[in-house]
Coordinates of C-alpha atoms and ligand atoms in Angstrom, one line a residue:
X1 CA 23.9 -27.7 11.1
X2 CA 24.8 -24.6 8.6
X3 CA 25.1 -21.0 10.8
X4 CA 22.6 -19.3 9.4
X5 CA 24.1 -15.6 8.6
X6 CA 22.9 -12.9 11.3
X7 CA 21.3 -10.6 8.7
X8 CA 20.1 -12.8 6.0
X9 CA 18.8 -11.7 3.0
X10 CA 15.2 -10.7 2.4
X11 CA 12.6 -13.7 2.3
X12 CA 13.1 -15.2 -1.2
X13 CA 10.4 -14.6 -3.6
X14 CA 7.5 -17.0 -4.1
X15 CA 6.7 -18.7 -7.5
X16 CA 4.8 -16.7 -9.5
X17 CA 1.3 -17.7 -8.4
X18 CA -0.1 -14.5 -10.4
X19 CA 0.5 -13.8 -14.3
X20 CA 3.7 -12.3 -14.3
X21 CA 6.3 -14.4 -15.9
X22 CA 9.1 -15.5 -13.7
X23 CA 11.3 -14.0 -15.7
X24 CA 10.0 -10.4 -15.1
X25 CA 9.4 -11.3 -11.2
X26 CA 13.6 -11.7 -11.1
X27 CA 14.5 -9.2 -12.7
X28 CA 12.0 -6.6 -11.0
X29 CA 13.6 -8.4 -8.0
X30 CA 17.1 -7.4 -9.1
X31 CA 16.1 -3.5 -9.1
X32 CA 14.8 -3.5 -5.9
X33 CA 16.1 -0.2 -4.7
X34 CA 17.1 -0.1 -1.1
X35 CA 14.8 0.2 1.5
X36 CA 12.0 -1.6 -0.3
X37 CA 10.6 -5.4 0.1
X38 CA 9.8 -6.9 3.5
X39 CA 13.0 -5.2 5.2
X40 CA 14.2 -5.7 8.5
X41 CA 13.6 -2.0 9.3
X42 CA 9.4 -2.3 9.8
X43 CA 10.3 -3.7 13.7
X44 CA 6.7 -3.1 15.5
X45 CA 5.5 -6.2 16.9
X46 CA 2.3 -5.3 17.3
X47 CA 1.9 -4.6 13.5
X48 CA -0.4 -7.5 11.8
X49 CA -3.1 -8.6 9.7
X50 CA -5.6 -8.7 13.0
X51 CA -4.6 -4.9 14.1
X52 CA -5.3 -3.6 10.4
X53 CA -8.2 -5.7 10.4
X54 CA -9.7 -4.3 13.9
X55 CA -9.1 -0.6 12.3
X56 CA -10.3 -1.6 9.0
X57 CA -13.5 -2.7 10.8
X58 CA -14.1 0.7 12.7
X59 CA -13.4 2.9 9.6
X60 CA -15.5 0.9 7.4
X61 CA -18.6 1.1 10.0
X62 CA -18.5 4.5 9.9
X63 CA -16.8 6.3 7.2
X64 CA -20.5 5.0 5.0
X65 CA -21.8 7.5 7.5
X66 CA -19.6 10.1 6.7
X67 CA -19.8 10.1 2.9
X68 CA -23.6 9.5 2.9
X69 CA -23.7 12.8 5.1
X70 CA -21.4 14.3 3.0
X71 CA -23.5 13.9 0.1
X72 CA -27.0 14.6 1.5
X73 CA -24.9 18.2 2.3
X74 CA -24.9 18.7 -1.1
X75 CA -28.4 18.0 -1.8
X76 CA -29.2 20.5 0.8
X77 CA -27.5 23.0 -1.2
X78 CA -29.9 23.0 -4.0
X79 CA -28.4 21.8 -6.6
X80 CA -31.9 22.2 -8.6
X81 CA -31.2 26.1 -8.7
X82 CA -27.6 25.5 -9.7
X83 CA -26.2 26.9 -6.0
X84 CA -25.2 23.8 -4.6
X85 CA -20.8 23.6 -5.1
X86 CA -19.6 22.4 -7.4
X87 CA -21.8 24.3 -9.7
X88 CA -22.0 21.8 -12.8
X89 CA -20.7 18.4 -12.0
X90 CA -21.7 16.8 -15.0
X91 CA -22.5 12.9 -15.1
X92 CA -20.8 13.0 -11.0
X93 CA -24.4 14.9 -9.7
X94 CA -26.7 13.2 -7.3
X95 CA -30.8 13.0 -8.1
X96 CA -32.0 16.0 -6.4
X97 CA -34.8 16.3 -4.2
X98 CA -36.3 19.1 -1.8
X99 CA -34.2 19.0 1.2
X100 CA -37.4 19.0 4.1
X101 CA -37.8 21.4 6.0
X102 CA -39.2 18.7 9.0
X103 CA -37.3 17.9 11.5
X104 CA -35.6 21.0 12.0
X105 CA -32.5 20.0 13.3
X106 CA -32.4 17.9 10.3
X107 CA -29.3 19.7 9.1
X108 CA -28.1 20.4 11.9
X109 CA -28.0 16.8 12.5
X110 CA -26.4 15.6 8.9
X111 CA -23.9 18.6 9.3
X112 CA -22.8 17.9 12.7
X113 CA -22.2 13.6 12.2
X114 CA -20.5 14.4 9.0
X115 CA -17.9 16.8 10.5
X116 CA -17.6 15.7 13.8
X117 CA -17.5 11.8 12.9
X118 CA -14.7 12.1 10.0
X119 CA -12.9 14.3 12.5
X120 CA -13.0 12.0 15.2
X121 CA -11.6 9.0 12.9
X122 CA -9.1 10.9 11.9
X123 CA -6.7 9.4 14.5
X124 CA -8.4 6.0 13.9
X125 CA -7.2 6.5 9.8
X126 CA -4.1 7.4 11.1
X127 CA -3.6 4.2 12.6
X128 CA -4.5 1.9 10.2
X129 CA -2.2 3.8 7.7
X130 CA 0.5 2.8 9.9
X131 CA -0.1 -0.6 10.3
X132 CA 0.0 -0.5 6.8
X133 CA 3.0 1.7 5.7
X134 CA 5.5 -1.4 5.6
X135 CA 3.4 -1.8 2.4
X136 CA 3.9 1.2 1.0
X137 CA 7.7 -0.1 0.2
X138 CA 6.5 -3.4 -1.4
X139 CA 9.1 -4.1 -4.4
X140 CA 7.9 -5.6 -6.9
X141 CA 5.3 -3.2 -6.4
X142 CA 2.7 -5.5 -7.5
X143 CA 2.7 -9.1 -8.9
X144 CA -0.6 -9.0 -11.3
X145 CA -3.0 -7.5 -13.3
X146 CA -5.2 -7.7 -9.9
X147 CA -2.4 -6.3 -8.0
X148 CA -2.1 -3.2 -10.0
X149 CA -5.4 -2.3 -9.9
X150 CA -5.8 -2.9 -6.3
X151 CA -2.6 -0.4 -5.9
X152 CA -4.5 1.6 -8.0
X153 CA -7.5 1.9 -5.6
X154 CA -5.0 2.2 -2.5
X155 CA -3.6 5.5 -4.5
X156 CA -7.5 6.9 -4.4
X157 CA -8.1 5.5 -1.1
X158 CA -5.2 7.0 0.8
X159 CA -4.5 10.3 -1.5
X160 CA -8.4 10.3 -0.9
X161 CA -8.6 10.7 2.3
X162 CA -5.8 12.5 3.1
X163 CA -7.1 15.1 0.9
X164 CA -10.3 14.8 1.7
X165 CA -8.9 15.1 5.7
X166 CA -6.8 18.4 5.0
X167 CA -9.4 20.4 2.8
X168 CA -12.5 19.4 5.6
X169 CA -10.4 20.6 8.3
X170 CA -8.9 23.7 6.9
X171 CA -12.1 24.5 5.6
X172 CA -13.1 24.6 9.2
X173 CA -10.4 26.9 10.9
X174 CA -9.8 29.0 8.2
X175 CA -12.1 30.7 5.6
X176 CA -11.0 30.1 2.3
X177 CA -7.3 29.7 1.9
X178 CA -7.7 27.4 -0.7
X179 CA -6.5 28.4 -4.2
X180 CA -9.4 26.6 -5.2
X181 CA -13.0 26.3 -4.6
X182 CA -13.3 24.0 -1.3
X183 CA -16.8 22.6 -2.0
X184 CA -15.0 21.8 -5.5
X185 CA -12.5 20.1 -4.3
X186 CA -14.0 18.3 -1.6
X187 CA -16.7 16.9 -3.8
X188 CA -14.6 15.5 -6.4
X189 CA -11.9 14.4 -3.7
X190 CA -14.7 12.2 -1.9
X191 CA -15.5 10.8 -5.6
X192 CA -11.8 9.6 -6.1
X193 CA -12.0 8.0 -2.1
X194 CA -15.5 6.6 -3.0
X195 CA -14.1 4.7 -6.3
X196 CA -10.8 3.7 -4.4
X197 CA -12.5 2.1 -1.0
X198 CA -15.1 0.1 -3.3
X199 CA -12.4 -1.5 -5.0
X200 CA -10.2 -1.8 -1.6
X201 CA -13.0 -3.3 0.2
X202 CA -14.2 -5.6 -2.1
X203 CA -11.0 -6.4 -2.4
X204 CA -9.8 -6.9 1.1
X205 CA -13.0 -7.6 2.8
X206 CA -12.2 -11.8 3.0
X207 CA -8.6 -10.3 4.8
X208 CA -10.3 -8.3 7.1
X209 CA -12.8 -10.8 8.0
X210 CA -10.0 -13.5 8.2
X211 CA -7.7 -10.9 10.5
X212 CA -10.8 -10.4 12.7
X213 CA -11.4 -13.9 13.2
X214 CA -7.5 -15.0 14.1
X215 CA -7.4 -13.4 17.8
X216 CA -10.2 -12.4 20.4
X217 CA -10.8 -8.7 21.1
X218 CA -11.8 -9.9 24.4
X219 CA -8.2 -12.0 25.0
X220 CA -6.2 -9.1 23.5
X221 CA -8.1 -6.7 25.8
X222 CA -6.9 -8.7 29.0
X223 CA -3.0 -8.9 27.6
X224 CA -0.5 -7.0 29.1
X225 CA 2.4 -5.5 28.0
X226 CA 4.7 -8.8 29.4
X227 CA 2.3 -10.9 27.3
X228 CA 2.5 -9.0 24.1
X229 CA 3.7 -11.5 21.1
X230 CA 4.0 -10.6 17.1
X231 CA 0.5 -11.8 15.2
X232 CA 2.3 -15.0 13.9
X233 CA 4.1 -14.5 10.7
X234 CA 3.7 -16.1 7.1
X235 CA 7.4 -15.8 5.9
X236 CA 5.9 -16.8 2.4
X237 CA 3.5 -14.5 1.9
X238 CA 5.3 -11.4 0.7
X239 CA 2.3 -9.2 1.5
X240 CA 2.7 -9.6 5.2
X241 CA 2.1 -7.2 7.5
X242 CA 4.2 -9.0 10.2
X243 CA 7.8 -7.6 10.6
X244 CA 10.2 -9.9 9.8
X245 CA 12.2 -8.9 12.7
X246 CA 10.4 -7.7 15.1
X247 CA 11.4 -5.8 18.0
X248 CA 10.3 -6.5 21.8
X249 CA 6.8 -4.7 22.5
X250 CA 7.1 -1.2 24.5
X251 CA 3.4 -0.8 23.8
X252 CA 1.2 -4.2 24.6
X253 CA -2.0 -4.1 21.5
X254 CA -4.8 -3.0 24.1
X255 CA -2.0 0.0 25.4
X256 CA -2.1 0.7 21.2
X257 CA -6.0 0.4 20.7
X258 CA -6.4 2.6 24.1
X259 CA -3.9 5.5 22.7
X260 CA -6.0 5.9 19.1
X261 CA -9.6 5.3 20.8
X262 CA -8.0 7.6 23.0
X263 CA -7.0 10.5 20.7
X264 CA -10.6 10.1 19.4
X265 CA -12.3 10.7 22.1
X266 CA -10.5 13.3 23.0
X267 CA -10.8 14.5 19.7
X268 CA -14.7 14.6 20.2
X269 CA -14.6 16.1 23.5
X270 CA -13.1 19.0 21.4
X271 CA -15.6 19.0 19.0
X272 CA -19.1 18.2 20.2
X273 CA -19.7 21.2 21.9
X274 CA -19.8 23.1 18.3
X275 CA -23.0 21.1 17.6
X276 CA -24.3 20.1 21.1
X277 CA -23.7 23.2 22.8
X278 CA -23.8 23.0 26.2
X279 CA -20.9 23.3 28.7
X280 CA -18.7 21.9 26.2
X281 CA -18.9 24.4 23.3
X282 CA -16.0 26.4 25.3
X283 CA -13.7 23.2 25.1
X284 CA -14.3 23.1 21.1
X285 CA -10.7 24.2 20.4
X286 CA -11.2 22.9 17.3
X287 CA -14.0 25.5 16.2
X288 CA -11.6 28.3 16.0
X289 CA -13.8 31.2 15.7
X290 CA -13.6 33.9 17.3
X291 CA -15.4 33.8 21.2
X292 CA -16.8 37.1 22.2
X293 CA -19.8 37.6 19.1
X294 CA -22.1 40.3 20.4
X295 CA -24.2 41.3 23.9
X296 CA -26.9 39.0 26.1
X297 CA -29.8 37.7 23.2
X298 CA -27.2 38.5 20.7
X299 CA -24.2 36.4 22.4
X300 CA -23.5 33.5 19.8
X301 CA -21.5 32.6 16.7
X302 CA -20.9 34.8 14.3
X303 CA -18.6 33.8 11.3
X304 CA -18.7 37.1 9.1
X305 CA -19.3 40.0 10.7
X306 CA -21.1 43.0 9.2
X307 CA -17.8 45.2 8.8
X308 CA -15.9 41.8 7.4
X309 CA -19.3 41.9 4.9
X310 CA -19.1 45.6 4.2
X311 CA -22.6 46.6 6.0
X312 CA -22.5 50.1 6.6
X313 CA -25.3 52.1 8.1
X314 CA -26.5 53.6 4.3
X315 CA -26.5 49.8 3.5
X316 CA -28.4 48.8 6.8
X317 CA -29.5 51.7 8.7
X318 CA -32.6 54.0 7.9
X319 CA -32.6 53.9 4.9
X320 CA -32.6 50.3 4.6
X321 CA -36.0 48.6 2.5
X322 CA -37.3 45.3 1.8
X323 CA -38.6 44.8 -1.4
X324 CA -40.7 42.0 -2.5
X325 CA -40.6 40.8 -6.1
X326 CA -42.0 38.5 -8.7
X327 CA -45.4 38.8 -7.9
X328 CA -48.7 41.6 -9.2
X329 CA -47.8 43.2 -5.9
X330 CA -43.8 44.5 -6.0
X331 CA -44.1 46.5 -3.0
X332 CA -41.2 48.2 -0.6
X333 CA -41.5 48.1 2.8
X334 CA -39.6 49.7 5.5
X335 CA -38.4 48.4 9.5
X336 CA -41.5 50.2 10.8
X337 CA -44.0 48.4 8.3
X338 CA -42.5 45.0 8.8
X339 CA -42.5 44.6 12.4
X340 CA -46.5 46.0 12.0
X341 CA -46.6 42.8 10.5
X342 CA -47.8 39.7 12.6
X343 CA -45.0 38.2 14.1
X344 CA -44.3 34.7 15.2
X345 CA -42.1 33.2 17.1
X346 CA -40.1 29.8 16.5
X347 CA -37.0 28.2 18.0
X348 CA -34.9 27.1 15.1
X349 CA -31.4 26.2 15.0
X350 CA -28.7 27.7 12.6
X351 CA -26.1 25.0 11.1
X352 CA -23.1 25.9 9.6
X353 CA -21.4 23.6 7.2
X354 CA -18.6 23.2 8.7
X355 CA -19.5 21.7 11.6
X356 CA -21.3 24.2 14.5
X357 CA -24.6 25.0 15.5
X358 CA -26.6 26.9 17.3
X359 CA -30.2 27.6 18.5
X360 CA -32.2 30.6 19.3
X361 CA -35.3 31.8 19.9
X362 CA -36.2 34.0 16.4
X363 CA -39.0 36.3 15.9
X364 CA -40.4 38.1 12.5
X365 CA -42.7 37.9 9.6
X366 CA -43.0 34.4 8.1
X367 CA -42.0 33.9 4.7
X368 CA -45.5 32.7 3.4
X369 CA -46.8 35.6 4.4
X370 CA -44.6 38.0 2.7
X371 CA -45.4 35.8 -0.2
X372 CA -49.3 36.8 -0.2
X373 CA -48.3 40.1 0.4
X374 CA -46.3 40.3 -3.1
X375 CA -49.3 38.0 -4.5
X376 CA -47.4 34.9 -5.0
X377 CA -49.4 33.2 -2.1
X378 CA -47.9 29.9 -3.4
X379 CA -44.5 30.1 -5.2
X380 CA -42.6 27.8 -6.3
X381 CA -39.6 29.2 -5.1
X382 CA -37.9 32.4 -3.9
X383 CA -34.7 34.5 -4.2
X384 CA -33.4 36.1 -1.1
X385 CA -30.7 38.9 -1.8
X386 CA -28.4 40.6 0.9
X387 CA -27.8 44.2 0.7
X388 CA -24.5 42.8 0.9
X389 CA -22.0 44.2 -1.2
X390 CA -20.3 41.1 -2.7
X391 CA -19.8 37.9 -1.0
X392 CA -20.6 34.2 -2.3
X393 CA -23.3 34.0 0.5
X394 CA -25.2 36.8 -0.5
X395 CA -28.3 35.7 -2.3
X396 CA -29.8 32.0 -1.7
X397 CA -32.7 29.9 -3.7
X398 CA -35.4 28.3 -1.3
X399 CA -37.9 25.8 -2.2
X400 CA -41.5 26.3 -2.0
X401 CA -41.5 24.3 1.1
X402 CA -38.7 26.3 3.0
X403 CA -41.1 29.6 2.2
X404 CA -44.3 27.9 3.1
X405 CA -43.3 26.5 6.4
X406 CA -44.9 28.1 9.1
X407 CA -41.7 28.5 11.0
X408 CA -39.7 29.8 8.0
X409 CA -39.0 33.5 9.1
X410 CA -37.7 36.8 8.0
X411 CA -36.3 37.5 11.6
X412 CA -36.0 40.6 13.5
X413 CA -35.2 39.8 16.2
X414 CA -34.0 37.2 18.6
X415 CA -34.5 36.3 21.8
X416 CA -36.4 38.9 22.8
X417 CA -34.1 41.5 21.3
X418 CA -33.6 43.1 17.8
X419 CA -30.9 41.8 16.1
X420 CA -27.6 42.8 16.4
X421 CA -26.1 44.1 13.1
X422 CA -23.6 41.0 13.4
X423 CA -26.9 38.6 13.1
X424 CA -28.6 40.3 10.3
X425 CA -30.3 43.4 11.3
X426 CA -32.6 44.5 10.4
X427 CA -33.7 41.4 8.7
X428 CA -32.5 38.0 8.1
X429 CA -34.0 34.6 7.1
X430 CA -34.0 31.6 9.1
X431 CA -35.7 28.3 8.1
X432 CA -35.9 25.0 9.6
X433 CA -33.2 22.5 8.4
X434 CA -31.8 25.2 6.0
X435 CA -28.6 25.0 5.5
X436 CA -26.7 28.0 7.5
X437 CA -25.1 29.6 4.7
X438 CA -28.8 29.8 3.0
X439 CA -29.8 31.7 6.0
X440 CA -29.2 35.2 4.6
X441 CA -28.5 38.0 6.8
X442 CA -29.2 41.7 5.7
X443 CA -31.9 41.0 3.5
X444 CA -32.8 43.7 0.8
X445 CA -34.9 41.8 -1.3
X446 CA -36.9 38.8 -1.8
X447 CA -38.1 37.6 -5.1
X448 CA -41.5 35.0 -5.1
X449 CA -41.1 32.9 -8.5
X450 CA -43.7 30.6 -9.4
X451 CA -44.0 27.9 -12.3
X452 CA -45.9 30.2 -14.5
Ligands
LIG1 N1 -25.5 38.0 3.7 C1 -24.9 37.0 4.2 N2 -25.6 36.1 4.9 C2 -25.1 35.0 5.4 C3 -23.7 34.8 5.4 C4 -22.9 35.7 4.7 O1 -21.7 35.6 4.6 N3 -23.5 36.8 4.1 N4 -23.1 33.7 6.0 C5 -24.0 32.5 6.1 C6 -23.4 31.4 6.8 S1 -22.1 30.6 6.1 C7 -24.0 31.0 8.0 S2 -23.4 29.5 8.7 C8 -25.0 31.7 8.7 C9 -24.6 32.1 10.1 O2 -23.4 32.8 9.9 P1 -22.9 33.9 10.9 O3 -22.2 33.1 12.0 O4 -21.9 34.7 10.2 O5 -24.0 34.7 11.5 O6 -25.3 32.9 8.0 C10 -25.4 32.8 6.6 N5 -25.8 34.1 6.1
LIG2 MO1 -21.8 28.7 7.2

C-alpha cells in the first residue's frame, strides 16, 4: 500500500457540477493564493454544519424581532411630519401610520426588545461568524452564477450586521461621534442586512434544516469533553465546514453552546435593568450615563442636562412664557397661570431610543386642554418648541392623538415635586408611548395646527 504523504495537498477539486467551465475552475485553482481553500489551518473540531446550523436557528428566531422593532422605531418618529431620521428616504420609507398612544409602555416596550435583544445576540452572531470564517478563505471564491450572488448576500449580511452592531452600540455609550447621521446610517445599514439575509436564508434554509436534523441537541447536551468527535466530514464537498484536520477538542460542543448562551446572558443581566428598572438598573454597565441625575422626586436619568442644552435662568427662569399658537386664541401664559390650571396626574414612562427607560409619576396641564385654551379644541396636530437654544431635539410634531390623550401632559412637576431644571422645568411634555426624544423639555411654545 502507497504512504500516503504527511501533509497532502488540499482535497482535489470536484467536477464542475455548476456552470463554470472546467477550464476556468483549474486555472482559478492554480492562483489560489496561500492560505485560502479548505487548509489545514481551520483545526476546531467542533466547527460543523450542525453547530452553524444550531446558531443559524437562534439568530434567525430572533433577529425578525429585532428588525421589525427597528422599524416600528421609525414609524414612531413620525415620519408623516418629515422628523423621523432619515429625513427623506425615498422609495426605502415604510407606510406610515399614527404611532398609538395606548398601551403606554408601548414604546417603551418596542424600544427596549429592539436594543436589548440585538445586544444580547451579539455574542450569539459572533459565534456563528466563527463557525463560518474557514469560509471566508474559500478559493475559488465561488463556483457559479448562484454562488456569486449568494457571496454577494453574505457581503450585506455580515458587513450588515457588523455595521449595524457598531453604530447601535456606539450610539448607545456615546452621543454622536459619528461623522454621520446615526439614524441615517442605521436605517440604510439594516436595509443592506435585510436584502442580504433574504437572499442567505432562502438560500441556506434546506442547510440549516439538514445541520439541525444530523445530531440531537439533547445527545450533544449530555457529551462530555472525552466524548467530543468532529461533525463527520464530506471531503468532497468543498464548502465544508469540517476541518480537514482537525485538532483534539479542549472545548466539548455543550462547554461551546454554554460559553456563548453564556456571554448572553450575561450580556442581559447588563442590560435589562436600563428598561426594567429595578435592582438591576445599577448593574447596566452597559448604559453608560452618568449615575447621580438630580435630588429625591427628581433622582433619574438624565441624558442632556440643562447647562449641556444651554438653559440659562433668562431662558428658563422668571421670565420664562408659554405661548400657545395656531389657533383664534394665541395667548402667553406664565408658571403662575399654568399651574392655576387643572392638573392631573398620570404615571407614564419616558423611553429613550437607545435603549432605557424610566417611569414616574408626572403632574401638569393636559395637552387637550391647552388646545381649547388656544381654540383649536381638536387639532390635528401640534408643534412643541424648547426654549432651547439649538439642539436636534428641540421642537417635536405630535399627532392629534398624542395631544388629545387624556394622559398627554405638559408636566410640572413630578412626583410630588417641581421639576428639576435637568427634567424640564418649568415645563415639559410627556405622552404615553411617545418616543423619549419627542418628549420636549423646556417648552416655550406650542403651536395647535388643524386641517383647515
Ligand atoms: N429640549 C429638549 N428636550 C428633550 C431632549 C433634548 O435634548 N432637548 N432630549 C430628549 C430625549 S432624547 C429623551 S430620551 C428625553 C429624556 O431625556 P433626558 O434624559 O435628557 O431627560 O427627553 C427628550 N427631550
Ligand atoms: Mo433619547
Amino acid at each position: 500500500m502507497p504512504r500516503t504523504s504527511a501533509r497532502p495537498a488540499a482535497p482535489a477539486p470536484p467536477p464542475p457540477r455548476y456552470g463554470f467551465p472546467a477550464s476556468a475552475w483549474r486555472a482559478l485553482e492554480r492562483l489560489r493564493p496561500p492560505g485560502t481553500g479548505r487548509t489545514r489551518q481551520w483545526r476546531s473540531p467542533l466547527r460543523g454544519p450542525w453547530l452553524t446550523s444550531v446558531f443559524g436557528a437562534v439568530l434567525l428566531a430572533c433577529l425578525p424581532v429585532v428588525i421589525i422593532t427597528g422599524l416600528l422605531d421609525y414609524i414612531a418618529y413620525g415620519p408623516q411630519f418629515g422628523q423621523a431620521f432619515p429625513g427623506n428616504v425615498g422609495w426605502l420609507h415604510l407606510p406610515f401610520f399614527d404611532w398609538p398612544t395606548r398601551p403606554s409602555w408601548l414604546f417603551r416596550l418596542s424600544q427596549g426588545l429592539h436594543v436589548g435583544l440585538g445586544l444580547v445576540l451579539i455574542p450569539v452572531v459572533a459565534a456563528k461568524l466563527w463557525s463560518v470564517v474557514p469560509r471566508l478563505f474559500a478559493w475559488p471564491p465561488a463556483r457559479s452564477l448562484a454562488q456569486v450572488i449568494e457571496r454577494i448576500s453574505l457581503l450585506a449580511v455580515v458587513g450588515g450586521i457588523l455595521f449595524e452592531i457598531a453604530t447601535g452600540v456606539l450610539n448607545i455609550q456615546y452621543d454622536y461621534v459619528f461623522g454621520f447621521d446615526f439614524y441615517t446610517a442605521h436605517y440604510f445599514g439594516a436595509w443592506v442586512f435585510i436584502a442580504g439575509i433574504v437572499v442567505h436564508v432562502a438560500v441556506k434554509l434546506p442547510h440549516t434544516v439538514a445541520g439541525l436534523r444530523s445530531r440531537s441537541l439533547r445527545a450533544e447536551l449530555r457529551t462530555p469533553l472525552a466524548d467530543t468527535r468532529p461533525e463527520p466530514a464530506h471531503p468532497e464537498d468543498p464548502d465544508s465546514l469540517v476541518a480537514v484536520d482537525p485538532a483534539a477538542p479542549t472545548l466539548s460542543r455543550r462547554g461551546l453552546l454554554a460559553v456563548v448562551g453564556g456571554g448572553s446572558l450575561l450580556v442581559a443581566a447588563l442590560t435589562v435593568g436600563q428598561t426594567i428598572g429595578g435592582p438591576l438598573r445599577s448593574a447596566a454597565l452597559l448604559l453608560p450615563r452618568g449615575r447621580s441625575y438630580g435630588d429625591g422626586p427628581n433622582d433619574f436619568q438624565v441624558n442632556r442636562t440643562a447647562l449641556a442644552a444651554g438653559i440659562t435662568d433668562e431662558l428658563a427662569g422668571p421670565n420664562w412664557r408659554l405661548s400657545l399658537a395656531g389657533g383664534p386664541r394665541a395667548m402667553t401664559l406664565d408658571a403662575a397661570a399654568l399651574a392655576a390650571l387643572d392638573q392631573h396626574t398620570a404615571t407614564l414612562p419616558i423611553a429613550c431610543v437607545e435603549g432605557w427607560s424610566v417611569t414616574q409619576r408626572w403632574t401638569g396641564v393636559r395637552l387637550r386642554e391647552l388646545a381649547a385654551l388656544a381654540g383649536v379644541p381638536t387639532p390635528t396636530s401640534a408643534v412643541v418648541t424648547s426654549v432651547e437654544p439649538q439642539g436636534a431635539f428641540a421642537r417635536a410634531t405630535l399627532t392629534a392623538d398624542q395631544v388629545l390623550d387624556p394622559d398627554a401632559l405638559l408636566a410640572l412637576s413630578v412626583n410630588g415635586a417641581p421639576l428639576s431644571r435637568d427634567h424640564g422645568a418649568p415645563a415639559r411634555v410627556i405622552v404615553p408611548a411617545l418616543p423619549g426624544v419627542h418628549n420636549t423639555k423646556w417648552v416655550g411654545s406650542i403651536e395647535f395646527r388643524s386641517a383647515t
